[in-house]
Short mmCIF file of C-alpha atoms in Angstrom, two decimals:
data_model
loop_
_atom_site.label_atom_id
_atom_site.label_comp_id
_atom_site.label_asym_id
_atom_site.label_seq_id
_atom_site.Cartn_x
_atom_site.Cartn_y
_atom_site.Cartn_z
CA MET W 1 -3.98 -9.45 16.58
CA THR W 2 -0.24 -9.79 15.98
CA ARG W 3 2.19 -7.67 18.01
CA CYS W 4 5.95 -7.29 17.69
CA GLY W 5 8.22 -6.18 20.50
CA ASP W 6 11.46 -6.07 22.45
CA ALA W 7 12.41 -5.14 26.01
CA ARG W 8 11.48 -1.47 25.43
CA GLU W 9 8.16 -1.46 23.58
CA THR W 10 5.63 -3.28 21.42
CA TRP W 11 4.30 -2.33 17.99
CA LYS W 12 2.09 -3.47 15.15
CA PRO W 13 3.59 -5.50 12.29
CA LEU W 14 4.12 -3.89 8.90
CA ALA W 15 2.27 -5.71 6.10
CA GLY W 16 2.08 -8.74 8.41
CA ALA W 17 5.82 -8.85 9.14
CA CYS W 18 7.72 -7.98 12.32
CA TYR W 19 10.84 -5.85 11.83
CA TYR W 20 13.29 -5.18 14.64
CA PRO W 21 15.45 -2.10 13.95
CA VAL W 22 18.90 -2.17 15.57
CA ASP W 23 20.75 1.11 16.09
CA LEU W 24 24.07 1.82 14.43
CA GLY W 25 25.63 2.30 17.86
CA GLN W 26 24.18 -0.82 19.50
CA ALA W 27 26.84 -2.59 21.56
CA GLU W 28 27.97 -6.06 20.55
CA GLY W 29 25.88 -8.73 22.24
CA THR W 30 22.33 -10.04 22.04
CA LEU W 31 18.83 -8.58 21.89
CA ALA W 32 15.68 -10.43 22.93
CA VAL W 33 12.65 -9.89 20.67
CA PHE W 34 9.22 -11.45 20.40
CA ARG W 35 6.11 -11.79 18.29
CA GLU W 36 2.65 -12.38 19.74
CA ARG W 37 -0.26 -13.79 17.77
CA ALA W 38 -3.34 -15.75 18.72
CA GLN W 39 -2.36 -15.31 22.40
CA ARG W 40 0.91 -17.13 21.76
CA ARG W 41 4.33 -15.51 22.20
CA GLU W 42 7.26 -16.55 20.03
CA THR W 43 10.69 -15.37 21.17
CA ALA W 44 14.04 -15.01 19.44
CA THR W 45 17.49 -13.71 20.25
CA LEU W 46 19.26 -11.41 17.83
CA ARG W 47 23.03 -11.39 17.80
CA VAL W 48 24.60 -7.94 17.36
CA LEU W 49 28.03 -8.05 15.74
CA PRO W 50 30.76 -5.38 15.79
CA PRO W 51 30.05 -2.73 13.15
CA PRO W 52 32.09 -3.23 9.95
CA TYR W 53 32.23 0.45 9.05
CA ALA W 54 35.45 2.12 7.94
CA GLU W 55 36.92 5.42 9.01
CA GLU W 56 36.37 8.50 6.85
CA LYS W 57 38.62 11.56 7.02
CA LEU W 58 37.07 14.89 6.02
CA GLU W 59 38.23 18.50 5.86
CA VAL W 60 35.57 21.11 6.65
CA ASP W 61 35.28 24.70 7.84
CA PRO W 62 37.20 24.83 11.18
CA GLY W 63 34.30 26.78 12.66
CA LYS W 64 32.13 23.68 12.18
CA VAL W 65 34.50 21.57 14.30
CA HIS W 66 35.56 23.98 17.06
CA LEU W 67 32.36 25.86 17.80
CA SER W 68 32.10 29.32 19.27
CA LYS W 69 30.02 29.64 22.42
CA ARG W 70 27.20 31.14 20.38
CA ASN W 71 27.21 28.33 17.83
CA ARG W 72 27.47 25.66 20.55
CA LEU W 73 24.36 27.06 22.23
CA ARG W 74 22.60 27.13 18.86
CA ALA W 75 23.52 23.51 18.09
CA ASP W 76 22.38 22.42 21.55
CA ARG W 77 19.02 24.17 21.14
CA GLU W 78 18.50 22.55 17.76
CA ARG W 79 19.30 19.13 19.17
CA GLU W 80 16.70 19.63 21.90
CA VAL W 81 14.09 20.16 19.18
CA VAL W 82 15.19 17.24 17.00
CA VAL W 83 15.73 14.42 19.51
CA PRO W 84 12.08 14.15 20.69
CA LEU W 85 10.98 13.61 17.08
CA PHE W 86 12.58 10.17 17.11
CA SER W 87 10.19 9.09 19.87
CA LEU W 88 7.06 9.76 17.79
CA ARG W 89 4.85 6.70 17.40
CA THR W 90 1.97 7.44 15.01
CA ASN W 91 0.09 5.02 12.77
CA PRO W 92 2.21 3.69 9.87
CA ALA W 93 1.67 5.54 6.58
CA PHE W 94 4.49 3.90 4.63
CA SER W 95 5.21 0.64 2.86
CA LEU W 96 8.44 -1.09 1.91
CA PRO W 97 10.48 -0.63 -0.11
CA LEU W 98 10.65 3.12 0.35
CA GLY W 99 10.94 5.41 -2.64
CA SER W 100 14.30 6.93 -3.52
CA PRO W 101 14.78 10.53 -2.34
CA LEU W 102 16.38 11.35 -5.72
CA LYS W 103 15.32 10.33 -9.23
CA ASN W 104 17.68 7.98 -11.06
CA ALA W 105 20.12 8.14 -8.17
CA PRO W 106 23.15 5.88 -7.69
CA PRO W 107 23.13 3.81 -4.49
CA PRO W 108 23.67 5.83 -1.29
CA ARG W 109 27.02 5.52 0.45
CA ASN W 110 28.94 6.22 3.66
CA PHE W 111 26.38 4.96 6.19
CA GLY W 112 27.99 4.21 9.54
CA ARG W 113 31.47 5.43 8.71
CA ARG W 114 33.48 6.71 11.67
CA ARG W 115 34.08 10.33 10.74
CA VAL W 116 37.22 12.32 11.46
CA PHE W 117 36.77 16.05 10.87
CA ASN W 118 39.99 18.03 10.43
CA GLY W 119 41.90 15.27 12.21
CA GLU W 120 39.48 14.98 15.14
CA PRO W 121 37.21 11.94 15.66
CA ARG W 122 33.49 12.65 15.76
CA SER W 123 30.28 10.57 15.74
CA ALA W 124 29.57 7.84 13.22
CA HIS W 125 27.67 8.86 10.10
CA GLY W 126 24.02 8.14 10.91
CA GLY W 127 22.68 8.51 7.37
CA ALA W 128 23.66 7.84 3.77
CA ASP W 129 24.99 10.32 1.24
CA TYR W 130 23.84 10.75 -2.34
CA ARG W 131 25.92 12.58 -4.91
CA ALA W 132 23.74 15.45 -6.09
CA LYS W 133 24.43 18.79 -7.73
CA THR W 134 22.99 21.84 -6.01
CA GLY W 135 19.38 22.30 -7.09
CA THR W 136 18.51 18.61 -7.56
CA PRO W 137 14.90 17.91 -6.43
CA VAL W 138 14.71 15.95 -3.17
CA LEU W 139 11.63 13.73 -2.85
CA ALA W 140 9.58 12.27 0.00
CA ALA W 141 10.42 8.59 0.48
CA ASP W 142 6.76 7.87 1.28
CA ALA W 143 3.62 9.46 2.69
CA GLY W 144 3.91 11.28 5.98
CA LEU W 145 3.73 14.48 7.98
CA VAL W 146 6.47 17.12 7.89
CA VAL W 147 7.33 17.57 11.56
CA LEU W 148 10.28 19.93 11.13
CA ALA W 149 11.60 22.10 8.31
CA ALA W 150 14.39 24.41 9.42
CA HIS W 151 17.96 25.63 8.90
CA HIS W 152 20.29 23.97 11.41
CA PHE W 153 23.94 24.59 12.22
CA PHE W 154 25.28 21.13 11.36
CA ALA W 155 22.52 19.76 9.12
CA GLY W 156 21.89 22.96 7.16
CA ARG W 157 18.44 23.30 5.63
CA SER W 158 16.67 20.10 6.65
CA VAL W 159 13.29 18.39 6.43
CA PHE W 160 12.07 15.73 8.88
CA VAL W 161 9.07 13.60 7.86
CA ASP W 162 7.13 11.32 10.21
CA HIS W 163 6.01 8.32 8.16
CA GLY W 164 4.31 6.66 11.14
CA GLY W 165 5.24 3.40 12.79
CA GLY W 166 8.22 5.11 14.40
CA LEU W 167 9.89 5.87 11.04
CA ILE W 168 11.35 9.36 10.59
CA SER W 169 13.21 10.34 7.41
CA THR W 170 15.67 13.22 7.33
CA SER W 171 16.85 15.13 4.27
CA MET W 172 19.76 17.44 5.05
CA HIS W 173 22.06 20.09 3.55
CA LEU W 174 19.34 21.40 1.22
CA SER W 175 19.75 24.64 -0.70
CA ARG W 176 16.00 25.25 -0.50
CA ILE W 177 13.05 23.91 1.50
CA ASP W 178 9.70 23.64 -0.30
CA VAL W 179 7.50 22.35 2.56
CA LYS W 180 6.42 23.51 6.00
CA ALA W 181 5.98 21.79 9.35
CA GLY W 182 2.46 20.41 9.61
CA GLN W 183 2.21 19.72 5.87
CA ARG W 184 1.26 16.25 4.67
CA VAL W 185 3.23 14.78 1.78
CA LYS W 186 2.90 11.80 -0.51
CA ARG W 187 5.58 9.49 -1.86
CA GLY W 188 7.52 11.40 -4.50
CA ASP W 189 6.44 14.90 -3.43
CA ARG W 190 9.23 17.45 -3.61
CA LEU W 191 10.60 18.47 -0.22
CA GLY W 192 13.24 20.87 -1.50
CA LEU W 193 16.45 21.09 -3.50
CA SER W 194 19.82 19.55 -2.66
CA GLY W 195 22.68 21.80 -1.69
CA ALA W 196 25.69 22.33 0.56
CA THR W 197 24.38 24.00 3.72
CA GLY W 198 25.59 23.07 7.19
CA ARG W 199 28.76 21.03 7.86
CA VAL W 200 29.68 19.67 4.43
CA THR W 201 32.60 19.16 2.07
CA GLY W 202 30.46 19.92 -0.99
CA PRO W 203 26.98 19.59 -2.52
CA HIS W 204 25.16 16.34 -1.75
CA LEU W 205 22.06 14.93 -0.04
CA HIS W 206 22.30 13.38 3.39
CA PHE W 207 19.34 10.99 3.72
CA GLY W 208 18.77 9.45 7.12
CA LEU W 209 16.24 7.07 8.63
CA ARG W 210 15.35 6.61 12.29
CA TRP W 211 13.12 3.61 12.86
CA ARG W 212 11.80 3.32 16.39
CA GLY W 213 14.69 5.54 17.42
CA ALA W 214 17.35 3.39 15.75
CA ARG W 215 19.66 4.77 13.07
CA VAL W 216 19.30 2.27 10.23
CA ASP W 217 21.00 2.03 6.85
CA PRO W 218 18.61 3.57 4.28
CA ALA W 219 19.79 1.05 1.69
CA LEU W 220 18.03 -1.69 3.67
CA LEU W 221 14.61 -0.02 3.48
CA LEU W 222 15.06 1.11 -0.12
CA GLY W 223 15.64 -2.48 -1.22
CA ASP W 224 13.55 -5.64 -1.35
CA PRO W 225 11.96 -6.11 2.12
CA SER W 226 12.11 -9.89 1.73
CA ALA W 227 15.90 -9.59 1.82
CA LEU W 228 15.91 -7.96 5.26
CA PRO W 229 17.40 -10.05 8.09
CA SER W 230 14.78 -11.83 10.18
CA PRO W 231 14.97 -13.77 13.45
#
């Protein structure tokens, strides 16, 4: 049996290949990874380079930047619910490349950009944005289990799907949610409709991927898997 791994954990390969997700915020340096097969361990060192992402200045509702005590408590409670989802490790139910969350969509944009809201620096953009008019159907990128469907302060109406293998997709700022937590979906099933809820500048879809906890550029997993970097 083949196993993939790093200093934190081990996992099964996907379609025979080992993938090593690196988080958007990973510090410059090196990462040691390995692959085990037939009782033999092969090791490699990945070099992490400084992120090339640009700065993005945005103007939003001031109440979404300087939070009231009530809204801060709400956002903190929502974060406590969301963060544990990225530690889920169920059996993989997906294959690469993933399906697009929108039909006939242009390439996603803005992943990793260092955001400045109303002149104040905030966290890097951990997903990719699709231009989408309010009411555009948002689709499941692959089979999985809906683990959260809720209206959040920053993310607006959002759906989180566990695709197994440590991969969680997030669809945010929806105008409507059409699924419930605990519901199984297939690739292409409708999760809801795009919108402009939460902290936004206008209607669009924020599509994010967490793979084994790492924030990864969705464009990588929507494209040809043979083009992915490998050690």
